[in-house]
JSON list of C-alpha atoms in Angstrom, two decimals:
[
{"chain": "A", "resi": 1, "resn": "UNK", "atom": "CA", "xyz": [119.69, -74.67, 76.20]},
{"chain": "A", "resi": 2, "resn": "UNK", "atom": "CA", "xyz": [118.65, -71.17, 76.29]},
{"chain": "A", "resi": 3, "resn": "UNK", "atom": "CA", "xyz": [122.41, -70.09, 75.50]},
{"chain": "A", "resi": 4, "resn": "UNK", "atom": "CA", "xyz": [122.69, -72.84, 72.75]},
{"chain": "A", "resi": 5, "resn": "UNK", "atom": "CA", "xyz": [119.30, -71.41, 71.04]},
{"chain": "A", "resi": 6, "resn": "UNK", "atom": "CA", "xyz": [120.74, -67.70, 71.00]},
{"chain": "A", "resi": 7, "resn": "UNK", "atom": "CA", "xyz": [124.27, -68.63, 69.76]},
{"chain": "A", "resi": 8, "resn": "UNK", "atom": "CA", "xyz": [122.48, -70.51, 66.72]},
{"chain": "A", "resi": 9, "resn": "UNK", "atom": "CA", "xyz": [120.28, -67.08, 65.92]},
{"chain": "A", "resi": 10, "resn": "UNK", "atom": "CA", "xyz": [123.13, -65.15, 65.98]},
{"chain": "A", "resi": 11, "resn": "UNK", "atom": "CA", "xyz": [124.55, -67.51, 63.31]},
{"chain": "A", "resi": 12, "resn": "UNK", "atom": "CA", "xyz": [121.62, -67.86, 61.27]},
{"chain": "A", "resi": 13, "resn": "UNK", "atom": "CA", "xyz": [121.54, -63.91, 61.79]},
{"chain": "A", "resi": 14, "resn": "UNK", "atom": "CA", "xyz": [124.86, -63.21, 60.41]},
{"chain": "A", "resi": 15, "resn": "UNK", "atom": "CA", "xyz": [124.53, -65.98, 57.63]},
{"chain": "A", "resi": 16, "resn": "UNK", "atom": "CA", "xyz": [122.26, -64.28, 55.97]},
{"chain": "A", "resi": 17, "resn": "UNK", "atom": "CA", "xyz": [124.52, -61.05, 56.07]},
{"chain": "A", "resi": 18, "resn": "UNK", "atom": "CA", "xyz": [127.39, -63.62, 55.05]},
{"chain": "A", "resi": 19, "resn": "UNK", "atom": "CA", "xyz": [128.86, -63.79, 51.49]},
{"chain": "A", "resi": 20, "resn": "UNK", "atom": "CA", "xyz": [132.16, -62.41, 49.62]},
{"chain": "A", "resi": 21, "resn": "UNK", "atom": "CA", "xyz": [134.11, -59.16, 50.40]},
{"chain": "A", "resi": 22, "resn": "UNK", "atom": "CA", "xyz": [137.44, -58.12, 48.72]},
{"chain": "A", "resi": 23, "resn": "UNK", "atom": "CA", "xyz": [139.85, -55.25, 48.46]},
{"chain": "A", "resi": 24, "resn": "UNK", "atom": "CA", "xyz": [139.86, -54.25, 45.02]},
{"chain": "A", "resi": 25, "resn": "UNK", "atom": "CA", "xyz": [141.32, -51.02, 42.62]},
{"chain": "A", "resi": 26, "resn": "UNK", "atom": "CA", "xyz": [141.53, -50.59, 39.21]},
{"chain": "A", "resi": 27, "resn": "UNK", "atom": "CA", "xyz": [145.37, -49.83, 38.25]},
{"chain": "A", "resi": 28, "resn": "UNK", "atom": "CA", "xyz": [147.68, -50.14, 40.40]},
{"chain": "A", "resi": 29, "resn": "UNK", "atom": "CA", "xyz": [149.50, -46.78, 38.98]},
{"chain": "A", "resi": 30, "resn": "UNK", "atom": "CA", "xyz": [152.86, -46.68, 37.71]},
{"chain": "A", "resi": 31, "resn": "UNK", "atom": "CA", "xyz": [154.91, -46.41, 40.41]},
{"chain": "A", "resi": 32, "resn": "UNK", "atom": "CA", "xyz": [157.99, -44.32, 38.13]},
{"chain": "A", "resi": 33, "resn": "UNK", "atom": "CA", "xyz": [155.25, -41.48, 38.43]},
{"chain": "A", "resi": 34, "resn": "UNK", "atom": "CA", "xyz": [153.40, -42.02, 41.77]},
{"chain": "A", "resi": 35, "resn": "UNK", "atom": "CA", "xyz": [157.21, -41.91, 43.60]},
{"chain": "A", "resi": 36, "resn": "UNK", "atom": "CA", "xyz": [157.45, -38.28, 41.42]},
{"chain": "A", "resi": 37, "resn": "UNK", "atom": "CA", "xyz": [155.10, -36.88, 44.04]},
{"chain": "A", "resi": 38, "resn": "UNK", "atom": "CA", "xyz": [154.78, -35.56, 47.05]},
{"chain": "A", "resi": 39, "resn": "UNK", "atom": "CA", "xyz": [151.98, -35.35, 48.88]},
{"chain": "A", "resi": 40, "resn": "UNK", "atom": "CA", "xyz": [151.44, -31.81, 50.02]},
{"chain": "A", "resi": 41, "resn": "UNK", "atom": "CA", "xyz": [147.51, -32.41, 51.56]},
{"chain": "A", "resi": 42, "resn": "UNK", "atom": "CA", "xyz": [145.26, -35.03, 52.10]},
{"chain": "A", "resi": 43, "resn": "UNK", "atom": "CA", "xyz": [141.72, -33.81, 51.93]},
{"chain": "A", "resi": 44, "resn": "UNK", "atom": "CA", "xyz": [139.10, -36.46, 52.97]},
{"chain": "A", "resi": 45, "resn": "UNK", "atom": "CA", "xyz": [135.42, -35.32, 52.95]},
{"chain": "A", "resi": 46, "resn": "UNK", "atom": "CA", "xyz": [132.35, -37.80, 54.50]},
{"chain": "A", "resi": 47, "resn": "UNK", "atom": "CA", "xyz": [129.42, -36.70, 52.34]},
{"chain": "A", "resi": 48, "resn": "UNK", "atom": "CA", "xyz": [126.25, -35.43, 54.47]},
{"chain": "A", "resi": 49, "resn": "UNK", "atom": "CA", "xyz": [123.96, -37.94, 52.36]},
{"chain": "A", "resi": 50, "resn": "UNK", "atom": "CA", "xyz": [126.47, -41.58, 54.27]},
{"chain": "A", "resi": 51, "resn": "UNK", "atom": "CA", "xyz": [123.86, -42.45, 56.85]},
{"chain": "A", "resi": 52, "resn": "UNK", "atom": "CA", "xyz": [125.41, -43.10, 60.21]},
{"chain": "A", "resi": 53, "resn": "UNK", "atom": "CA", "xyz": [123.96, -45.91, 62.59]},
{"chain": "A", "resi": 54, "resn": "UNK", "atom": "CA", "xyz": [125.72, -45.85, 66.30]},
{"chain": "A", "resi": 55, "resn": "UNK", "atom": "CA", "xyz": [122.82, -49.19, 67.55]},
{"chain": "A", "resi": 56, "resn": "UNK", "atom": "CA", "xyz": [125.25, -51.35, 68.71]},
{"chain": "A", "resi": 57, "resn": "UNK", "atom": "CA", "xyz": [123.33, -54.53, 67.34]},
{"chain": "A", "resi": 58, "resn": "UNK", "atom": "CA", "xyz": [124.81, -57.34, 65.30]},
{"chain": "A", "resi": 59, "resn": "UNK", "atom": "CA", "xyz": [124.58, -56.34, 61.76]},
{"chain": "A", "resi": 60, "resn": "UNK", "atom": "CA", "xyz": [123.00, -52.25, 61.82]},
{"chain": "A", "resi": 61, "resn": "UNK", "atom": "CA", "xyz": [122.26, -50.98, 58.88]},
{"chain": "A", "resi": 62, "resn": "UNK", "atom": "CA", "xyz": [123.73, -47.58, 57.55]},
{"chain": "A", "resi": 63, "resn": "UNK", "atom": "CA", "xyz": [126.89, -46.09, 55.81]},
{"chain": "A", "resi": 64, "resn": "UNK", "atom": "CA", "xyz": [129.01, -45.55, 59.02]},
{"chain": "A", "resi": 65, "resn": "UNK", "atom": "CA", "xyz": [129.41, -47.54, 61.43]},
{"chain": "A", "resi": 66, "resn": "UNK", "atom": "CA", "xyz": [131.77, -46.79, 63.95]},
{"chain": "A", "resi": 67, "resn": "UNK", "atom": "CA", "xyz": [133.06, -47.74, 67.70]},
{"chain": "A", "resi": 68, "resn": "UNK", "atom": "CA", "xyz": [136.30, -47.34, 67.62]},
{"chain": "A", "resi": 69, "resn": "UNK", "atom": "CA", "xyz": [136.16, -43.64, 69.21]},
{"chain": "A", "resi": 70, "resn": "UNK", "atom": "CA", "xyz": [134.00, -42.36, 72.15]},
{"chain": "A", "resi": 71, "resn": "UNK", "atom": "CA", "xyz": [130.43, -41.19, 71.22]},
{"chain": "A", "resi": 72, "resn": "UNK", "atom": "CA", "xyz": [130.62, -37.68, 69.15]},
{"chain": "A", "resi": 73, "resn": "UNK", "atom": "CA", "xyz": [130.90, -37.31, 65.70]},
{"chain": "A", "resi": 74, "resn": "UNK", "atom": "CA", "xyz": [131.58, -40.12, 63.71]},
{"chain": "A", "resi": 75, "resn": "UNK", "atom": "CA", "xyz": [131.75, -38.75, 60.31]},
{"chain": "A", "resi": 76, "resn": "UNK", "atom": "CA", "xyz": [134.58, -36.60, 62.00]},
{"chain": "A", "resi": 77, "resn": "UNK", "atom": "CA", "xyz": [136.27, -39.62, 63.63]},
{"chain": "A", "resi": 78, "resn": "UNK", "atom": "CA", "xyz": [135.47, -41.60, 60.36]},
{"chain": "A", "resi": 79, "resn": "UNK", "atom": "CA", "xyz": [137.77, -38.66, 58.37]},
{"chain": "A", "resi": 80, "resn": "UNK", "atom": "CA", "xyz": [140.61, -38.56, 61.25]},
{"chain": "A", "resi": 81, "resn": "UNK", "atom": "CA", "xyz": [140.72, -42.64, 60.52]},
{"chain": "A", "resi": 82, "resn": "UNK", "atom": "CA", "xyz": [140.51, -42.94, 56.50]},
{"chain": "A", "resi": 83, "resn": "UNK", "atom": "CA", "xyz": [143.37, -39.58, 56.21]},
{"chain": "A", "resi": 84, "resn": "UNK", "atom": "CA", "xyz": [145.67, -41.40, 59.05]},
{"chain": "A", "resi": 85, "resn": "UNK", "atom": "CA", "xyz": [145.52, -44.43, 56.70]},
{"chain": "A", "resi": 86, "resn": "UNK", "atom": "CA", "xyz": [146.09, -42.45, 53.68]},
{"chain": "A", "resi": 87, "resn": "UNK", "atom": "CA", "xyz": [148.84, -39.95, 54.81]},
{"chain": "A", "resi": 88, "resn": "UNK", "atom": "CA", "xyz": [150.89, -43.31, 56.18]},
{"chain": "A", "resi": 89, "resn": "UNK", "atom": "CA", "xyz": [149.92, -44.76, 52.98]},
{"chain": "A", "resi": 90, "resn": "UNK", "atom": "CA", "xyz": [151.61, -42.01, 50.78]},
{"chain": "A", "resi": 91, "resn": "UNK", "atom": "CA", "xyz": [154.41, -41.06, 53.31]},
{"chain": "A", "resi": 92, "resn": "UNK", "atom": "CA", "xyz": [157.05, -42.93, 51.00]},
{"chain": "A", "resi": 93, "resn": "UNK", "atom": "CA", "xyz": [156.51, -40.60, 48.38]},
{"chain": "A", "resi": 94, "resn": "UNK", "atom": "CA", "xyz": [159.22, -37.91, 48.38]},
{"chain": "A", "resi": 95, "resn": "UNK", "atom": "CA", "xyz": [159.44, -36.67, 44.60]},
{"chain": "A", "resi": 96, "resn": "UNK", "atom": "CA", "xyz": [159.63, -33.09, 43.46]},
{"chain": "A", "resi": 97, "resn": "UNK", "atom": "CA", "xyz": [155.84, -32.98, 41.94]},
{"chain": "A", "resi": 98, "resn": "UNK", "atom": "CA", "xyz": [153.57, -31.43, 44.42]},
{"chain": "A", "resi": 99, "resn": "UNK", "atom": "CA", "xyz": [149.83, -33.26, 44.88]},
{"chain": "A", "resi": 100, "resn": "UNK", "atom": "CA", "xyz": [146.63, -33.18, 46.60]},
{"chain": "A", "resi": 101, "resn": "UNK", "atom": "CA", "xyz": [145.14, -36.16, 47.58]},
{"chain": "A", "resi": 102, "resn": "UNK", "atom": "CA", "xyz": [141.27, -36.24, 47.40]},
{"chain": "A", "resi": 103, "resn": "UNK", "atom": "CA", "xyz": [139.32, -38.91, 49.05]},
{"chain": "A", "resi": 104, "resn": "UNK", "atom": "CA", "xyz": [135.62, -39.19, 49.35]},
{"chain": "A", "resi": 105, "resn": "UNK", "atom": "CA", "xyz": [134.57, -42.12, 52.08]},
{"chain": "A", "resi": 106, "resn": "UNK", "atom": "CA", "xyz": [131.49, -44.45, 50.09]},
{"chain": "A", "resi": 107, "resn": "UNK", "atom": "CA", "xyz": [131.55, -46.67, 53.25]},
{"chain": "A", "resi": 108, "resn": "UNK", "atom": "CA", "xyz": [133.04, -46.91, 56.22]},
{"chain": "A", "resi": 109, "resn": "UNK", "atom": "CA", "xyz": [130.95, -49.84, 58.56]},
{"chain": "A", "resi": 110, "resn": "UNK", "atom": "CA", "xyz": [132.82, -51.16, 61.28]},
{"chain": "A", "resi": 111, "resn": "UNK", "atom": "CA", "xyz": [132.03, -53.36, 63.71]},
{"chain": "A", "resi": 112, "resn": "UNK", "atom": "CA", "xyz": [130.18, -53.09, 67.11]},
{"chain": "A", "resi": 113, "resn": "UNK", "atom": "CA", "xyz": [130.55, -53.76, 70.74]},
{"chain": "A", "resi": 114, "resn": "UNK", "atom": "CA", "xyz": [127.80, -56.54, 70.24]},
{"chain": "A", "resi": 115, "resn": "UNK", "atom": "CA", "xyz": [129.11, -57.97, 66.68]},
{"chain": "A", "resi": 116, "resn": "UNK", "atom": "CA", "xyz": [132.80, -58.10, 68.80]},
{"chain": "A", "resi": 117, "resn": "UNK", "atom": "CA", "xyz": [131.59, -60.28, 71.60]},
{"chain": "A", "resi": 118, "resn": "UNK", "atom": "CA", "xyz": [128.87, -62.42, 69.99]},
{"chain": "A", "resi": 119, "resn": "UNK", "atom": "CA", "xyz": [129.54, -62.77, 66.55]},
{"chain": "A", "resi": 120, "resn": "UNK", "atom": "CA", "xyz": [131.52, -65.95, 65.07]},
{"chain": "A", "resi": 121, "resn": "UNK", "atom": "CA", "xyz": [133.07, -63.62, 61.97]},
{"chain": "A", "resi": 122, "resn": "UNK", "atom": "CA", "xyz": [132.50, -60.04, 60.74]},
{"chain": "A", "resi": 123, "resn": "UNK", "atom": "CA", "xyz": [133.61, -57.99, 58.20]},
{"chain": "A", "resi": 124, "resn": "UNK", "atom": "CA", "xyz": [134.94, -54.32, 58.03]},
{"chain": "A", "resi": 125, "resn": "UNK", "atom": "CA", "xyz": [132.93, -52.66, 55.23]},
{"chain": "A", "resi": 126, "resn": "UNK", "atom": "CA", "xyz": [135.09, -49.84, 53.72]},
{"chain": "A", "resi": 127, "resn": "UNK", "atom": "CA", "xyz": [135.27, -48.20, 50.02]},
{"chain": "A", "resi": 128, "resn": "UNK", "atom": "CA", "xyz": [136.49, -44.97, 49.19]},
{"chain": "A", "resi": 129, "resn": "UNK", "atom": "CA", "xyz": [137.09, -42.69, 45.70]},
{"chain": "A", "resi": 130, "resn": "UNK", "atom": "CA", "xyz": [140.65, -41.38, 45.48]},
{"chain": "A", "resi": 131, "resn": "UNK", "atom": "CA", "xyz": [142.04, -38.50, 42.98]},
{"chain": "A", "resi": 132, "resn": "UNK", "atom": "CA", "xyz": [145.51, -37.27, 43.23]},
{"chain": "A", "resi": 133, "resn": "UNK", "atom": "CA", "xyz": [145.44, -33.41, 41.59]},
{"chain": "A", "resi": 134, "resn": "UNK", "atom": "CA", "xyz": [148.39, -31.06, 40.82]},
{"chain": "A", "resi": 135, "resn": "UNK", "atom": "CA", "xyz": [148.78, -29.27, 44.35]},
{"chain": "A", "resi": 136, "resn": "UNK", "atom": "CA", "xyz": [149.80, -26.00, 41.83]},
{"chain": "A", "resi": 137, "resn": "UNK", "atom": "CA", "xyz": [147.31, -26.12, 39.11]},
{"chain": "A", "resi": 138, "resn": "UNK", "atom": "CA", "xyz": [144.71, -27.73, 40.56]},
{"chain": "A", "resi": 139, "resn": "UNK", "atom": "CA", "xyz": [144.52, -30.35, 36.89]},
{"chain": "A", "resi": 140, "resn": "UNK", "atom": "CA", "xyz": [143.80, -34.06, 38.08]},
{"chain": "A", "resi": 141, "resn": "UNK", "atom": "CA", "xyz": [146.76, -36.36, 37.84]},
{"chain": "A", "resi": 142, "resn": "UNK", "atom": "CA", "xyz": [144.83, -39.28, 38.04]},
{"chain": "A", "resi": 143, "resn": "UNK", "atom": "CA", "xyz": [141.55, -40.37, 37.53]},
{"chain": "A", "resi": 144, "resn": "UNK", "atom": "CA", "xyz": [138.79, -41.15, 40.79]},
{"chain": "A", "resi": 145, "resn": "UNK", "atom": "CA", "xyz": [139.26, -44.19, 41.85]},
{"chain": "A", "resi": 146, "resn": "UNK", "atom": "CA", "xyz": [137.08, -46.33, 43.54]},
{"chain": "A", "resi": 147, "resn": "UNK", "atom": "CA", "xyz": [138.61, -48.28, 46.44]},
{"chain": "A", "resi": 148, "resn": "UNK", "atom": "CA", "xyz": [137.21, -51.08, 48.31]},
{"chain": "A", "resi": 149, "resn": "UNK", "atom": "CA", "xyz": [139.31, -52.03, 51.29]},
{"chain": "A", "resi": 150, "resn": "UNK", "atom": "CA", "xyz": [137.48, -54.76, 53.17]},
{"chain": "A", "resi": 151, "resn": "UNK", "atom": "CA", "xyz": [138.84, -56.57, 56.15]},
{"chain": "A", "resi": 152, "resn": "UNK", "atom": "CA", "xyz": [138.73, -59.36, 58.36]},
{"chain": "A", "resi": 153, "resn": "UNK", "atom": "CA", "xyz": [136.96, -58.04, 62.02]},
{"chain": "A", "resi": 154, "resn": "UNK", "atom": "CA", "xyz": [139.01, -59.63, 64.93]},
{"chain": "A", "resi": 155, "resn": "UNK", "atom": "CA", "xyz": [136.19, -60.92, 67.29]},
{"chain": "A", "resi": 156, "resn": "UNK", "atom": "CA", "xyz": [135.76, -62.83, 70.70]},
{"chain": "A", "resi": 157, "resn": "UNK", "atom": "CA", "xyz": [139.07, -63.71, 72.31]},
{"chain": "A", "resi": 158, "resn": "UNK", "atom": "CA", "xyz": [140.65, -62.68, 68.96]},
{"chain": "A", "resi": 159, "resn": "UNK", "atom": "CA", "xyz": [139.53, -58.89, 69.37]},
{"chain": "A", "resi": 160, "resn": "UNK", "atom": "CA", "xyz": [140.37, -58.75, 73.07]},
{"chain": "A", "resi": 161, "resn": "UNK", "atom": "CA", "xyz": [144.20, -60.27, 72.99]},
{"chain": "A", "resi": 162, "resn": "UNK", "atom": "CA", "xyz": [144.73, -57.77, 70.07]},
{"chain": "A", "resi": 163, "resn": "UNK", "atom": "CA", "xyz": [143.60, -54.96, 71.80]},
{"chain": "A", "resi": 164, "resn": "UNK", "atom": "CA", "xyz": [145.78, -55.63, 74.53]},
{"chain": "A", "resi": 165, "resn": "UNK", "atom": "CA", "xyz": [148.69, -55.77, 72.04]},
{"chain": "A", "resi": 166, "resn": "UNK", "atom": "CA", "xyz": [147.59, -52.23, 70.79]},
{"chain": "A", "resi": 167, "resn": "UNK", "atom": "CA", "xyz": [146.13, -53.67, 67.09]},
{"chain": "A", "resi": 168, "resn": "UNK", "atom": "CA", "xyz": [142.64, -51.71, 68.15]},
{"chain": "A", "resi": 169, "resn": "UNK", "atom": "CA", "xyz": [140.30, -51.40, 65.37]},
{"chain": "A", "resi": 170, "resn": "UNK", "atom": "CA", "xyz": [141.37, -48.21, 64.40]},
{"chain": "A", "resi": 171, "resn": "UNK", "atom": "CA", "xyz": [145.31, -49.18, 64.34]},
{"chain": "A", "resi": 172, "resn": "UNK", "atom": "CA", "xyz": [144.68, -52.36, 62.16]},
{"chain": "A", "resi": 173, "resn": "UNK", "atom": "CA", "xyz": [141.98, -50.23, 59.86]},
{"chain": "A", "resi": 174, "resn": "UNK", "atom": "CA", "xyz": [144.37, -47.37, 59.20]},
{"chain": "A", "resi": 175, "resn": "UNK", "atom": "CA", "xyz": [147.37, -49.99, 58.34]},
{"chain": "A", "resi": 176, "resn": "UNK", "atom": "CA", "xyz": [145.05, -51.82, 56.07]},
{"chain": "A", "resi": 177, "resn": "UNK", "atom": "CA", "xyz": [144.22, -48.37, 54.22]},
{"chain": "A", "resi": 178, "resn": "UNK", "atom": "CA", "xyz": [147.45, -47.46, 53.93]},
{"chain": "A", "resi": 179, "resn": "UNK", "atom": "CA", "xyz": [148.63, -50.76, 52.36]},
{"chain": "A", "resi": 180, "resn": "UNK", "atom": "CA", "xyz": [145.99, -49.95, 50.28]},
{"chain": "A", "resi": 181, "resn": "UNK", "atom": "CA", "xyz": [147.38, -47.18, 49.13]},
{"chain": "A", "resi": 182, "resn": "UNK", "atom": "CA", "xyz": [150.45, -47.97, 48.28]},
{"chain": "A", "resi": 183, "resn": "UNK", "atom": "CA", "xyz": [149.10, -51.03, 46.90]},
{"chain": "A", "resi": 184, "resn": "UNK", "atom": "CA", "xyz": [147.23, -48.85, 44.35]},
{"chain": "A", "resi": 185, "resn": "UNK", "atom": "CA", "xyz": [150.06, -46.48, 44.10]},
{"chain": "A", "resi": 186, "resn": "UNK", "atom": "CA", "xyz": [152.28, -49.08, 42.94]},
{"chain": "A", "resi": 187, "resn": "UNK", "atom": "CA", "xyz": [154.95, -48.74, 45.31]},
{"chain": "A", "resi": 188, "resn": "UNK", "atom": "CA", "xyz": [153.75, -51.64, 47.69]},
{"chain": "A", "resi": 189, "resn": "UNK", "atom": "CA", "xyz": [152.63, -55.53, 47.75]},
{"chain": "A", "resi": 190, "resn": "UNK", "atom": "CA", "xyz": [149.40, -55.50, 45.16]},
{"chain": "A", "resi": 191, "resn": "UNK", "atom": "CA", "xyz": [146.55, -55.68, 48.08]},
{"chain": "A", "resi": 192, "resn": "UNK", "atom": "CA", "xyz": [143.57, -56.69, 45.62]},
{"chain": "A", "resi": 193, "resn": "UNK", "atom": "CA", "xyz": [141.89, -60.27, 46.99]},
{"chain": "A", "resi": 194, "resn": "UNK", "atom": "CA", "xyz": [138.90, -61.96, 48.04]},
{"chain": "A", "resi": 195, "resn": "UNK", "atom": "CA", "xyz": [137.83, -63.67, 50.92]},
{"chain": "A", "resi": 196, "resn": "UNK", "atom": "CA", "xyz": [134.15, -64.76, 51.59]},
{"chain": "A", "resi": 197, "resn": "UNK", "atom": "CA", "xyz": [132.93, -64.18, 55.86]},
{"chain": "A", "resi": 198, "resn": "UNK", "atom": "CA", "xyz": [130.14, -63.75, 58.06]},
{"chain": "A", "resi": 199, "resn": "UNK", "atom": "CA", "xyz": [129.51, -60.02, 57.42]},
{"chain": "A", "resi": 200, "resn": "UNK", "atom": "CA", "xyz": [127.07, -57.72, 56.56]}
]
């Protein structure tokens, strides 16, 4: 009974943090000009003002959350993460136009320990702004760009088979950003959607 009682205030917890999440860009660029560049840096900067929860409750609040590293400094991790995803991203680009990408993480709330075990659903919470400049002249190429790349959290038996397959949360994170990318870039599948979860 006393089981039954918690799993329904974990649901009645996370269904008020429930509701519709996407992965949305404006564009996607033209993909003639994006395949002119190549990308020569990837600079990612986590502004000092994101607040950073590490509780590991169902639904913290905060602007990073993040367990997909050992404790330390997860505005660091959270820049190692979003430039993996972005350099993989942009690694088909081989034209003769060198560019700098800048990113500037919004969001980047992962899930936790607790969310992982207990939780029914969950949602990866993650928007970024992107500018590509001139690597030469410093002049933007393109304008920023706001990115939201929600995903689908793996949770329960879900999170632990893929785990032992290797599809962490930090492997299937950086492949979703760098579909992302080149979904936005124009030189991949368009990644833009909807989906509606249990989330915060």
């Amino acid at each position: 009974m006393l089981r039954f009682s918690l799993g329904v205030a974990v649901v009645l917890l996370l269904a008020g943090c429930g509701g519709r999440f996407s992965t949305s860009y404006e564009g996607p660029l033209q993909a003639d000009v994006a395949r002119n560049w190549s990308v020569v840096d990837v600079q990612v900067d986590v502004p000092d003002t994101l607040v950073v929860n590490d509780a590991n409750v169902l639904a913290p609040r905060g602007d990073i959350v993040w367990h997909g590293d050992p404790a330390g400094d997860r505005r660091a991790q959270v820049a190692t993460v979003v430039e993996a995803g972005v350099r993989e991203g942009v690694a088909p680009l081989s034209g003769a136009n060198p560019v700098i990408f800048g990113v500037t993480v919004q969001e980047f709330h992962a899930v936790t320990p607790r969310a992982i075990n207990s939780a029914p659903a969950a949602v990866h919470n993650i928007s970024f702004t992107v500018q590509v400049f001139d690597a030469n002249t410093a002049v933007p190429l393109s304008p920023p760009t706001l990115i939201e790349a929600d995903l689908e959290a793996l949770v329960g038996a879900g999170a632990l088979i893929a785990a032992q397959e290797g599809r962490t949360q930090k492997v299937r994170i950086t492949r979703h950003i760098a579909q992302v990318i080149q979904g936005w870039l124009g030189i991949g599948p368009d990644q833009r959607r909807k989906f509606t979860s249990l989330g915060r």
